[in-house]
């Protein structure tokens, strides 16, 4: 798909309201939330090869979608993204006609008895998007999306450490490896692929992978293209491009302990339900307390001026009692990422990280403890 902006002439496109609303809903997720560059709050509309293409970018990721339309003219125009998205969903007729006249600065919208006119931005001010003409190779979508779901939640949201806002993605023949950490927890997943994928070893923004999961949910295949500075994912008539994050990702293998003092098998769903209930009382950064004693795990939480909760589970545990504190949200995320009925919780002591693993999932979730008072 050519993303160069042609010299502006007229543009008229008639298309399905539902197709347009769906495409707008996809690309609008790449709109910039920062107001400093106004054109980044807009969606580019452009005629290409007899179809209407839509694009948006926040300079980190871009989303593009293509829909069938009756097209005349080849102008490009940038329309306020959220305004157009909200409006199209509410249009009364199944068909929509969009008309842009050169130099008018207006996009006219007609659907049934409705007509409206939106002020627009110049397409000449829209950023040049990465080209889509690099080779794309099919990869196993279910395996890719499953891995993103398990690992992506552990990435940092702190933009002062850009590397940690990304996910390490490695394709090695018929294996996919992903790792993410926010320095308080670490998630690592290795997944077998049905077909070999392009060679890739990159840090990709977690947000880009999460958007891909939304776009490609339910798809059997996704196509991947690898460039020195960015990657392209394609699913159906939608394309996502993302910059690669520069920097050195932590050596996750060195962060995973090799020996533990206790390894406890626990029913995942039962533990998760207790963690969710007790977590309600763990407010204002209060930890969950997990006390492992003979045959029993007791989970408790207390927040001053709020309340407290305590609940116990029978477990197969013997030996010296261990009490350890965890962030309730981080612990819940780790349990939710596992699909197996049983998890293994591996502990060293109350001051060292705990590790959640599951049989046959090739998934590890390391979580730092919170120092407990008293």
mmCIF file of C-alpha atoms in Angstrom:
data_model
loop_
_atom_site.group_PDB
_atom_site.id
_atom_site.type_symbol
_atom_site.label_atom_id
_atom_site.label_comp_id
_atom_site.label_asym_id
_atom_site.label_seq_id
_atom_site.Cartn_x
_atom_site.Cartn_y
_atom_site.Cartn_z
ATOM 1 C CA UNK A 1 0.000 0.000 0.000
ATOM 2 C CA UNK A 2 1.460 3.358 -1.039
ATOM 3 C CA UNK A 3 1.267 5.906 1.791
ATOM 4 C CA UNK A 4 2.634 8.917 -0.075
ATOM 5 C CA UNK A 5 0.050 11.701 -0.176
ATOM 6 C CA UNK A 6 -0.946 12.534 -3.703
ATOM 7 C CA UNK A 7 -1.591 16.098 -4.826
ATOM 8 C CA UNK A 8 -5.041 17.031 -3.566
ATOM 9 C CA UNK A 9 -7.934 16.824 -5.992
ATOM 10 C CA UNK A 10 -11.548 15.991 -5.165
ATOM 11 C CA UNK A 11 -12.544 12.856 -3.254
ATOM 12 C CA UNK A 12 -15.959 11.233 -3.175
ATOM 13 C CA UNK A 13 -16.529 7.846 -1.534
ATOM 14 C CA UNK A 14 -19.770 5.926 -1.001
ATOM 15 C CA UNK A 15 -19.548 2.935 1.298
ATOM 16 C CA UNK A 16 -21.336 0.849 3.888
ATOM 17 C CA UNK A 17 -21.926 2.668 7.163
ATOM 18 C CA UNK A 18 -21.129 -0.483 9.152
ATOM 19 C CA UNK A 19 -17.895 -1.142 7.228
ATOM 20 C CA UNK A 20 -16.818 2.454 7.743
ATOM 21 C CA UNK A 21 -17.726 2.418 11.445
ATOM 22 C CA UNK A 22 -15.777 -0.808 11.978
ATOM 23 C CA UNK A 23 -12.680 0.525 10.195
ATOM 24 C CA UNK A 24 -12.855 3.819 12.085
ATOM 25 C CA UNK A 25 -13.146 1.938 15.367
ATOM 26 C CA UNK A 26 -9.949 0.042 14.549
ATOM 27 C CA UNK A 27 -7.741 2.896 13.382
ATOM 28 C CA UNK A 28 -9.008 5.355 16.013
ATOM 29 C CA UNK A 29 -7.108 3.376 18.642
ATOM 30 C CA UNK A 30 -3.875 4.799 17.196
ATOM 31 C CA UNK A 31 -4.996 8.421 17.584
ATOM 32 C CA UNK A 32 -2.696 10.523 19.714
ATOM 33 C CA UNK A 33 -4.062 11.575 23.096
ATOM 34 C CA UNK A 34 -1.599 14.462 23.246
ATOM 35 C CA UNK A 35 -2.860 17.739 21.867
ATOM 36 C CA UNK A 36 0.510 19.224 20.904
ATOM 37 C CA UNK A 37 0.301 18.084 17.258
ATOM 38 C CA UNK A 38 -3.288 18.558 16.146
ATOM 39 C CA UNK A 39 -3.063 16.496 12.974
ATOM 40 C CA UNK A 40 -2.230 13.397 15.066
ATOM 41 C CA UNK A 41 -5.794 13.532 16.415
ATOM 42 C CA UNK A 42 -7.023 13.013 12.861
ATOM 43 C CA UNK A 43 -7.694 10.027 10.615
ATOM 44 C CA UNK A 44 -6.318 10.101 7.076
ATOM 45 C CA UNK A 45 -8.864 9.207 4.376
ATOM 46 C CA UNK A 46 -7.411 8.300 1.006
ATOM 47 C CA UNK A 47 -8.491 6.531 -2.174
ATOM 48 C CA UNK A 48 -6.184 3.678 -3.141
ATOM 49 C CA UNK A 49 -6.749 1.072 -5.812
ATOM 50 C CA UNK A 50 -10.497 1.598 -5.837
ATOM 51 C CA UNK A 51 -10.839 1.272 -2.067
ATOM 52 C CA UNK A 52 -11.065 3.763 0.768
ATOM 53 C CA UNK A 53 -8.156 3.510 3.169
ATOM 54 C CA UNK A 54 -8.064 4.970 6.658
ATOM 55 C CA UNK A 55 -4.967 5.573 8.778
ATOM 56 C CA UNK A 56 -4.037 7.016 12.163
ATOM 57 C CA UNK A 57 -0.781 7.256 14.107
ATOM 58 C CA UNK A 58 0.596 8.545 17.375
ATOM 59 C CA UNK A 59 4.181 8.258 16.019
ATOM 60 C CA UNK A 60 4.769 5.029 17.958
ATOM 61 C CA UNK A 61 2.239 2.822 16.230
ATOM 62 C CA UNK A 62 0.070 3.293 13.171
ATOM 63 C CA UNK A 63 -3.131 1.513 12.220
ATOM 64 C CA UNK A 64 -4.468 1.289 8.688
ATOM 65 C CA UNK A 65 -7.639 -0.288 7.344
ATOM 66 C CA UNK A 66 -9.109 -0.626 3.868
ATOM 67 C CA UNK A 67 -12.788 -0.950 2.924
ATOM 68 C CA UNK A 68 -14.635 -1.342 -0.377
ATOM 69 C CA UNK A 69 -16.246 1.844 -1.683
ATOM 70 C CA UNK A 70 -17.427 3.540 -4.849
ATOM 71 C CA UNK A 71 -14.627 6.026 -5.390
ATOM 72 C CA UNK A 72 -14.109 9.067 -7.556
ATOM 73 C CA UNK A 73 -11.134 11.385 -7.246
ATOM 74 C CA UNK A 74 -7.881 10.643 -5.486
ATOM 75 C CA UNK A 75 -7.494 13.376 -2.887
ATOM 76 C CA UNK A 76 -6.376 12.675 0.664
ATOM 77 C CA UNK A 77 -7.772 14.461 3.693
ATOM 78 C CA UNK A 78 -7.383 14.254 7.480
ATOM 79 C CA UNK A 79 -10.590 14.359 9.513
ATOM 80 C CA UNK A 80 -10.941 14.804 13.313
ATOM 81 C CA UNK A 81 -10.782 11.162 14.310
ATOM 82 C CA UNK A 82 -12.977 10.795 17.362
ATOM 83 C CA UNK A 83 -15.620 13.147 15.980
ATOM 84 C CA UNK A 84 -15.916 11.191 12.731
ATOM 85 C CA UNK A 85 -15.908 7.841 14.552
ATOM 86 C CA UNK A 86 -18.686 8.895 16.923
ATOM 87 C CA UNK A 87 -20.756 10.421 14.122
ATOM 88 C CA UNK A 88 -20.595 7.493 11.698
ATOM 89 C CA UNK A 89 -21.852 5.046 14.348
ATOM 90 C CA UNK A 90 -25.026 7.142 14.675
ATOM 91 C CA UNK A 91 -25.841 7.682 10.991
ATOM 92 C CA UNK A 92 -29.381 6.661 10.011
ATOM 93 C CA UNK A 93 -28.833 4.906 6.671
ATOM 94 C CA UNK A 94 -26.863 1.806 5.678
ATOM 95 C CA UNK A 95 -24.971 3.857 3.095
ATOM 96 C CA UNK A 96 -22.645 6.842 3.650
ATOM 97 C CA UNK A 97 -21.228 9.287 1.127
ATOM 98 C CA UNK A 98 -18.133 11.301 2.007
ATOM 99 C CA UNK A 99 -17.215 14.251 -0.212
ATOM 100 C CA UNK A 100 -14.140 16.444 -0.003
ATOM 101 C CA UNK A 101 -13.655 19.378 -2.350
ATOM 102 C CA UNK A 102 -10.131 20.611 -2.987
ATOM 103 C CA UNK A 103 -9.330 23.734 -1.020
ATOM 104 C CA UNK A 104 -12.698 23.867 0.755
ATOM 105 C CA UNK A 105 -11.385 22.594 4.094
ATOM 106 C CA UNK A 106 -14.645 20.676 4.616
ATOM 107 C CA UNK A 107 -15.682 17.006 4.504
ATOM 108 C CA UNK A 108 -19.381 16.623 3.692
ATOM 109 C CA UNK A 109 -21.148 13.534 5.070
ATOM 110 C CA UNK A 110 -24.523 12.355 3.765
ATOM 111 C CA UNK A 111 -26.456 9.324 5.021
ATOM 112 C CA UNK A 112 -30.180 9.091 4.336
ATOM 113 C CA UNK A 113 -31.766 12.338 5.505
ATOM 114 C CA UNK A 114 -28.689 13.306 7.523
ATOM 115 C CA UNK A 115 -26.021 15.697 6.278
ATOM 116 C CA UNK A 116 -23.119 17.254 8.124
ATOM 117 C CA UNK A 117 -19.931 19.139 7.364
ATOM 118 C CA UNK A 118 -16.675 18.674 9.281
ATOM 119 C CA UNK A 119 -13.673 20.982 9.270
ATOM 120 C CA UNK A 120 -10.584 19.020 8.210
ATOM 121 C CA UNK A 121 -6.781 19.147 8.343
ATOM 122 C CA UNK A 122 -4.399 19.153 5.422
ATOM 123 C CA UNK A 123 -3.114 15.732 4.398
ATOM 124 C CA UNK A 124 0.235 17.386 3.653
ATOM 125 C CA UNK A 125 0.737 17.783 7.415
ATOM 126 C CA UNK A 126 0.038 14.120 8.190
ATOM 127 C CA UNK A 127 3.177 12.111 9.094
ATOM 128 C CA UNK A 128 4.686 9.867 6.445
ATOM 129 C CA UNK A 129 3.814 6.349 7.520
ATOM 130 C CA UNK A 130 6.181 3.374 7.185
ATOM 131 C CA UNK A 131 5.697 1.720 3.794
ATOM 132 C CA UNK A 132 3.942 -1.637 3.680
ATOM 133 C CA UNK A 133 5.882 -3.000 0.729
ATOM 134 C CA UNK A 134 8.304 -5.183 2.717
ATOM 135 C CA UNK A 135 7.868 -8.981 2.492
ATOM 136 C CA UNK A 136 5.239 -10.424 4.825
ATOM 137 C CA UNK A 137 5.249 -13.979 6.136
ATOM 138 C CA UNK A 138 2.365 -15.905 7.676
ATOM 139 C CA UNK A 139 2.561 -16.813 11.351
ATOM 140 C CA UNK A 140 0.322 -18.841 13.645
ATOM 141 C CA UNK A 141 -2.159 -16.278 15.014
ATOM 142 C CA UNK A 142 -3.566 -18.316 17.954
ATOM 143 C CA UNK A 143 -0.061 -19.057 19.255
ATOM 144 C CA UNK A 144 1.004 -15.435 18.853
ATOM 145 C CA UNK A 145 -2.086 -13.986 20.532
ATOM 146 C CA UNK A 146 -1.996 -16.488 23.388
ATOM 147 C CA UNK A 147 1.589 -15.528 24.124
ATOM 148 C CA UNK A 148 0.817 -11.809 24.033
ATOM 149 C CA UNK A 149 -2.044 -12.328 26.484
ATOM 150 C CA UNK A 150 0.158 -14.123 28.995
ATOM 151 C CA UNK A 151 3.193 -11.852 28.801
ATOM 152 C CA UNK A 152 2.056 -8.361 27.809
ATOM 153 C CA UNK A 153 0.470 -7.553 31.171
ATOM 154 C CA UNK A 154 3.897 -7.582 32.879
ATOM 155 C CA UNK A 155 5.313 -4.718 30.792
ATOM 156 C CA UNK A 156 5.879 -1.360 32.458
ATOM 157 C CA UNK A 157 3.756 1.742 31.841
ATOM 158 C CA UNK A 158 6.538 4.046 33.044
ATOM 159 C CA UNK A 159 7.745 5.876 29.930
ATOM 160 C CA UNK A 160 10.907 7.058 31.721
ATOM 161 C CA UNK A 161 12.278 3.541 31.080
ATOM 162 C CA UNK A 162 11.249 2.892 27.468
ATOM 163 C CA UNK A 163 12.813 -0.576 27.211
ATOM 164 C CA UNK A 164 10.565 -1.877 29.986
ATOM 165 C CA UNK A 165 7.419 -0.610 28.221
ATOM 166 C CA UNK A 166 8.183 -3.131 25.504
ATOM 167 C CA UNK A 167 8.041 -6.888 25.131
ATOM 168 C CA UNK A 168 11.067 -8.864 24.007
ATOM 169 C CA UNK A 169 9.897 -10.873 20.993
ATOM 170 C CA UNK A 170 12.042 -13.635 19.527
ATOM 171 C CA UNK A 171 11.101 -15.923 16.682
ATOM 172 C CA UNK A 172 13.536 -18.822 16.513
ATOM 173 C CA UNK A 173 12.496 -21.210 13.752
ATOM 174 C CA UNK A 174 9.311 -22.864 14.989
ATOM 175 C CA UNK A 175 9.474 -21.278 18.456
ATOM 176 C CA UNK A 176 8.201 -17.952 19.753
ATOM 177 C CA UNK A 177 9.654 -16.512 22.955
ATOM 178 C CA UNK A 178 8.288 -13.417 24.684
ATOM 179 C CA UNK A 179 9.410 -11.740 27.902
ATOM 180 C CA UNK A 180 8.234 -8.617 29.701
ATOM 181 C CA UNK A 181 9.080 -6.976 33.026
ATOM 182 C CA UNK A 182 8.309 -3.794 34.915
ATOM 183 C CA UNK A 183 11.118 -4.581 37.418
ATOM 184 C CA UNK A 184 8.533 -5.798 39.979
ATOM 185 C CA UNK A 185 7.509 -8.894 38.026
ATOM 186 C CA UNK A 186 8.698 -10.840 35.016
ATOM 187 C CA UNK A 187 6.659 -12.949 32.593
ATOM 188 C CA UNK A 188 8.301 -15.345 30.130
ATOM 189 C CA UNK A 189 6.505 -17.625 27.665
ATOM 190 C CA UNK A 190 7.823 -20.007 25.036
ATOM 191 C CA UNK A 191 5.324 -21.213 22.426
ATOM 192 C CA UNK A 192 5.619 -23.779 19.656
ATOM 193 C CA UNK A 193 4.549 -22.566 16.208
ATOM 194 C CA UNK A 194 2.900 -24.653 13.510
ATOM 195 C CA UNK A 195 5.114 -23.040 10.848
ATOM 196 C CA UNK A 196 8.475 -21.315 10.887
ATOM 197 C CA UNK A 197 8.294 -17.521 11.255
ATOM 198 C CA UNK A 198 10.578 -14.713 10.057
ATOM 199 C CA UNK A 199 13.688 -14.323 12.156
ATOM 200 C CA UNK A 200 13.092 -11.590 14.685
ATOM 201 C CA UNK A 201 14.732 -10.440 17.920
ATOM 202 C CA UNK A 202 13.215 -7.102 18.884
ATOM 203 C CA UNK A 203 11.672 -5.094 21.686
ATOM 204 C CA UNK A 204 8.163 -4.141 20.559
ATOM 205 C CA UNK A 205 5.926 -1.759 22.524
ATOM 206 C CA UNK A 206 3.500 -3.762 24.649
ATOM 207 C CA UNK A 207 0.720 -1.464 23.507
ATOM 208 C CA UNK A 208 1.339 -2.407 19.876
ATOM 209 C CA UNK A 209 1.050 -6.112 20.672
ATOM 210 C CA UNK A 210 -2.105 -5.554 22.698
ATOM 211 C CA UNK A 211 -3.643 -3.659 19.785
ATOM 212 C CA UNK A 212 -2.675 -6.536 17.504
ATOM 213 C CA UNK A 213 -4.494 -8.921 19.839
ATOM 214 C CA UNK A 214 -7.656 -6.822 19.459
ATOM 215 C CA UNK A 215 -7.345 -6.601 15.683
ATOM 216 C CA UNK A 216 -6.556 -10.259 15.054
ATOM 217 C CA UNK A 217 -8.733 -11.862 17.725
ATOM 218 C CA UNK A 218 -10.273 -14.996 16.234
ATOM 219 C CA UNK A 219 -8.002 -14.978 13.161
ATOM 220 C CA UNK A 220 -6.128 -18.131 12.188
ATOM 221 C CA UNK A 221 -3.257 -16.308 10.516
ATOM 222 C CA UNK A 222 -1.379 -13.046 10.914
ATOM 223 C CA UNK A 223 1.325 -11.841 8.570
ATOM 224 C CA UNK A 224 4.554 -10.338 9.878
ATOM 225 C CA UNK A 225 7.074 -8.123 8.129
ATOM 226 C CA UNK A 226 10.390 -7.174 9.735
ATOM 227 C CA UNK A 227 12.270 -3.944 9.042
ATOM 228 C CA UNK A 228 15.372 -2.589 10.715
ATOM 229 C CA UNK A 229 13.380 0.154 12.472
ATOM 230 C CA UNK A 230 9.836 -1.204 12.622
ATOM 231 C CA UNK A 231 7.620 -4.260 12.279
ATOM 232 C CA UNK A 232 4.365 -4.742 10.354
ATOM 233 C CA UNK A 233 1.511 -7.013 11.338
ATOM 234 C CA UNK A 234 -1.297 -7.644 8.877
ATOM 235 C CA UNK A 235 -4.661 -9.277 9.536
ATOM 236 C CA UNK A 236 -7.376 -9.218 6.890
ATOM 237 C CA UNK A 237 -7.683 -5.662 5.580
ATOM 238 C CA UNK A 238 -5.937 -4.117 8.585
ATOM 239 C CA UNK A 239 -2.263 -3.278 9.059
ATOM 240 C CA UNK A 240 -0.441 -2.340 12.233
ATOM 241 C CA UNK A 241 3.059 -0.874 12.118
ATOM 242 C CA UNK A 242 5.127 -0.317 15.217
ATOM 243 C CA UNK A 243 8.542 1.127 15.843
ATOM 244 C CA UNK A 244 11.113 -1.103 17.486
ATOM 245 C CA UNK A 245 12.373 0.104 20.865
ATOM 246 C CA UNK A 246 16.118 0.691 21.026
ATOM 247 C CA UNK A 247 18.003 -0.556 24.057
ATOM 248 C CA UNK A 248 19.096 -3.682 25.904
ATOM 249 C CA UNK A 249 16.384 -5.840 27.415
ATOM 250 C CA UNK A 250 17.258 -7.359 30.818
ATOM 251 C CA UNK A 251 18.711 -10.860 30.728
ATOM 252 C CA UNK A 252 15.584 -12.629 31.923
ATOM 253 C CA UNK A 253 17.306 -15.999 32.226
ATOM 254 C CA UNK A 254 19.578 -14.621 34.926
ATOM 255 C CA UNK A 255 16.588 -13.254 36.830
ATOM 256 C CA UNK A 256 14.900 -16.655 37.187
ATOM 257 C CA UNK A 257 16.090 -18.521 40.319
ATOM 258 C CA UNK A 258 17.232 -22.092 39.802
ATOM 259 C CA UNK A 259 16.618 -23.478 43.307
ATOM 260 C CA UNK A 260 13.801 -23.011 45.813
ATOM 261 C CA UNK A 261 13.108 -23.906 49.420
ATOM 262 C CA UNK A 262 9.460 -24.790 48.805
ATOM 263 C CA UNK A 263 7.422 -25.848 45.763
ATOM 264 C CA UNK A 264 3.682 -25.975 46.371
ATOM 265 C CA UNK A 265 1.029 -27.284 43.982
ATOM 266 C CA UNK A 266 -2.223 -25.308 44.306
ATOM 267 C CA UNK A 267 -5.552 -25.395 42.480
ATOM 268 C CA UNK A 268 -5.390 -22.269 40.355
ATOM 269 C CA UNK A 269 -9.067 -21.269 40.323
ATOM 270 C CA UNK A 270 -9.504 -21.696 44.081
ATOM 271 C CA UNK A 271 -6.419 -19.610 44.793
ATOM 272 C CA UNK A 272 -7.431 -16.959 42.269
ATOM 273 C CA UNK A 273 -10.875 -16.561 43.854
ATOM 274 C CA UNK A 274 -9.353 -16.071 47.305
ATOM 275 C CA UNK A 275 -6.815 -13.577 45.957
ATOM 276 C CA UNK A 276 -9.599 -11.580 44.290
ATOM 277 C CA UNK A 277 -11.708 -11.499 47.454
ATOM 278 C CA UNK A 278 -8.870 -10.650 49.818
ATOM 279 C CA UNK A 279 -7.535 -8.106 47.336
ATOM 280 C CA UNK A 280 -10.632 -5.955 47.869
ATOM 281 C CA UNK A 281 -9.256 -5.122 51.328
ATOM 282 C CA UNK A 282 -5.705 -4.513 50.063
ATOM 283 C CA UNK A 283 -6.040 -0.832 49.227
ATOM 284 C CA UNK A 284 -3.546 2.055 49.157
ATOM 285 C CA UNK A 285 -0.664 -0.284 48.233
ATOM 286 C CA UNK A 286 -1.359 -2.697 51.093
ATOM 287 C CA UNK A 287 0.075 -6.181 50.407
ATOM 288 C CA UNK A 288 -1.586 -9.563 50.415
ATOM 289 C CA UNK A 289 -0.100 -11.765 53.147
ATOM 290 C CA UNK A 290 0.352 -15.417 52.238
ATOM 291 C CA UNK A 291 1.205 -17.694 55.175
ATOM 292 C CA UNK A 292 2.185 -21.250 54.319
ATOM 293 C CA UNK A 293 1.867 -23.615 57.282
ATOM 294 C CA UNK A 294 1.343 -27.360 57.736
ATOM 295 C CA UNK A 295 -1.405 -28.298 55.238
ATOM 296 C CA UNK A 296 -2.799 -24.783 54.968
ATOM 297 C CA UNK A 297 -2.382 -21.515 53.106
ATOM 298 C CA UNK A 298 -3.864 -18.447 54.784
ATOM 299 C CA UNK A 299 -4.308 -15.286 52.728
ATOM 300 C CA UNK A 300 -5.066 -12.010 54.448
ATOM 301 C CA UNK A 301 -5.166 -8.302 53.747
ATOM 302 C CA UNK A 302 -5.645 -5.259 55.922
ATOM 303 C CA UNK A 303 -5.950 -1.564 55.153
ATOM 304 C CA UNK A 304 -6.178 0.922 57.979
ATOM 305 C CA UNK A 305 -9.559 2.713 58.144
ATOM 306 C CA UNK A 306 -10.929 0.313 55.477
ATOM 307 C CA UNK A 307 -11.058 -3.205 56.896
ATOM 308 C CA UNK A 308 -9.467 -6.628 56.747
ATOM 309 C CA UNK A 309 -10.064 -10.085 55.306
ATOM 310 C CA UNK A 310 -8.700 -13.562 55.990
ATOM 311 C CA UNK A 311 -9.316 -16.836 54.149
ATOM 312 C CA UNK A 312 -7.643 -20.246 54.125
ATOM 313 C CA UNK A 313 -7.079 -23.014 51.595
ATOM 314 C CA UNK A 314 -5.956 -26.602 52.200
ATOM 315 C CA UNK A 315 -2.629 -27.305 50.492
ATOM 316 C CA UNK A 316 -0.015 -30.029 50.424
ATOM 317 C CA UNK A 317 2.701 -28.261 52.420
ATOM 318 C CA UNK A 318 4.966 -29.312 55.254
ATOM 319 C CA UNK A 319 8.094 -27.835 56.715
ATOM 320 C CA UNK A 320 9.062 -24.506 58.176
ATOM 321 C CA UNK A 321 6.323 -21.867 58.012
ATOM 322 C CA UNK A 322 6.732 -19.188 55.329
ATOM 323 C CA UNK A 323 4.954 -15.830 55.310
ATOM 324 C CA UNK A 324 5.393 -13.588 52.283
ATOM 325 C CA UNK A 325 3.698 -10.458 50.926
ATOM 326 C CA UNK A 326 2.759 -9.757 47.301
ATOM 327 C CA UNK A 327 1.120 -6.948 45.376
ATOM 328 C CA UNK A 328 -2.461 -8.269 44.956
ATOM 329 C CA UNK A 329 -2.833 -7.014 41.385
ATOM 330 C CA UNK A 330 0.466 -8.537 40.280
ATOM 331 C CA UNK A 331 -0.354 -11.861 41.919
ATOM 332 C CA UNK A 332 -3.814 -11.901 40.316
ATOM 333 C CA UNK A 333 -2.309 -11.134 36.883
ATOM 334 C CA UNK A 334 0.075 -14.064 37.204
ATOM 335 C CA UNK A 335 -2.692 -16.481 38.172
ATOM 336 C CA UNK A 336 -4.983 -15.251 35.396
ATOM 337 C CA UNK A 337 -2.242 -15.790 32.812
ATOM 338 C CA UNK A 338 -2.150 -19.534 33.521
ATOM 339 C CA UNK A 339 -4.583 -21.868 31.772
ATOM 340 C CA UNK A 340 -3.813 -25.051 33.734
ATOM 341 C CA UNK A 341 -5.989 -26.270 36.609
ATOM 342 C CA UNK A 342 -2.947 -26.462 38.881
ATOM 343 C CA UNK A 343 -0.085 -24.019 39.370
ATOM 344 C CA UNK A 344 3.260 -24.472 41.035
ATOM 345 C CA UNK A 345 4.189 -21.688 43.458
ATOM 346 C CA UNK A 346 7.913 -21.789 44.172
ATOM 347 C CA UNK A 347 9.396 -19.867 47.100
ATOM 348 C CA UNK A 348 12.827 -19.239 48.594
ATOM 349 C CA UNK A 349 12.077 -16.989 51.565
ATOM 350 C CA UNK A 350 9.991 -13.930 52.441
ATOM 351 C CA UNK A 351 12.542 -11.542 50.931
ATOM 352 C CA UNK A 352 13.186 -13.316 47.631
ATOM 353 C CA UNK A 353 10.929 -13.455 44.554
ATOM 354 C CA UNK A 354 8.242 -16.094 44.162
ATOM 355 C CA UNK A 355 7.719 -17.966 40.907
ATOM 356 C CA UNK A 356 4.440 -19.140 39.381
ATOM 357 C CA UNK A 357 4.701 -21.897 36.779
ATOM 358 C CA UNK A 358 2.269 -24.367 35.237
ATOM 359 C CA UNK A 359 2.729 -27.892 33.881
ATOM 360 C CA UNK A 360 3.206 -28.086 30.110
ATOM 361 C CA UNK A 361 2.725 -24.346 29.526
ATOM 362 C CA UNK A 362 6.381 -23.226 29.279
ATOM 363 C CA UNK A 363 5.323 -20.129 31.198
ATOM 364 C CA UNK A 364 7.080 -18.477 34.126
ATOM 365 C CA UNK A 365 5.854 -15.525 36.171
ATOM 366 C CA UNK A 366 8.300 -14.099 38.704
ATOM 367 C CA UNK A 367 6.963 -11.670 41.291
ATOM 368 C CA UNK A 368 8.921 -9.589 43.780
ATOM 369 C CA UNK A 369 7.759 -9.738 47.415
ATOM 370 C CA UNK A 370 6.651 -6.785 49.522
ATOM 371 C CA UNK A 371 8.402 -6.495 52.858
ATOM 372 C CA UNK A 372 5.893 -7.194 55.620
ATOM 373 C CA UNK A 373 5.749 -5.188 58.823
ATOM 374 C CA UNK A 374 5.786 -7.110 62.079
#
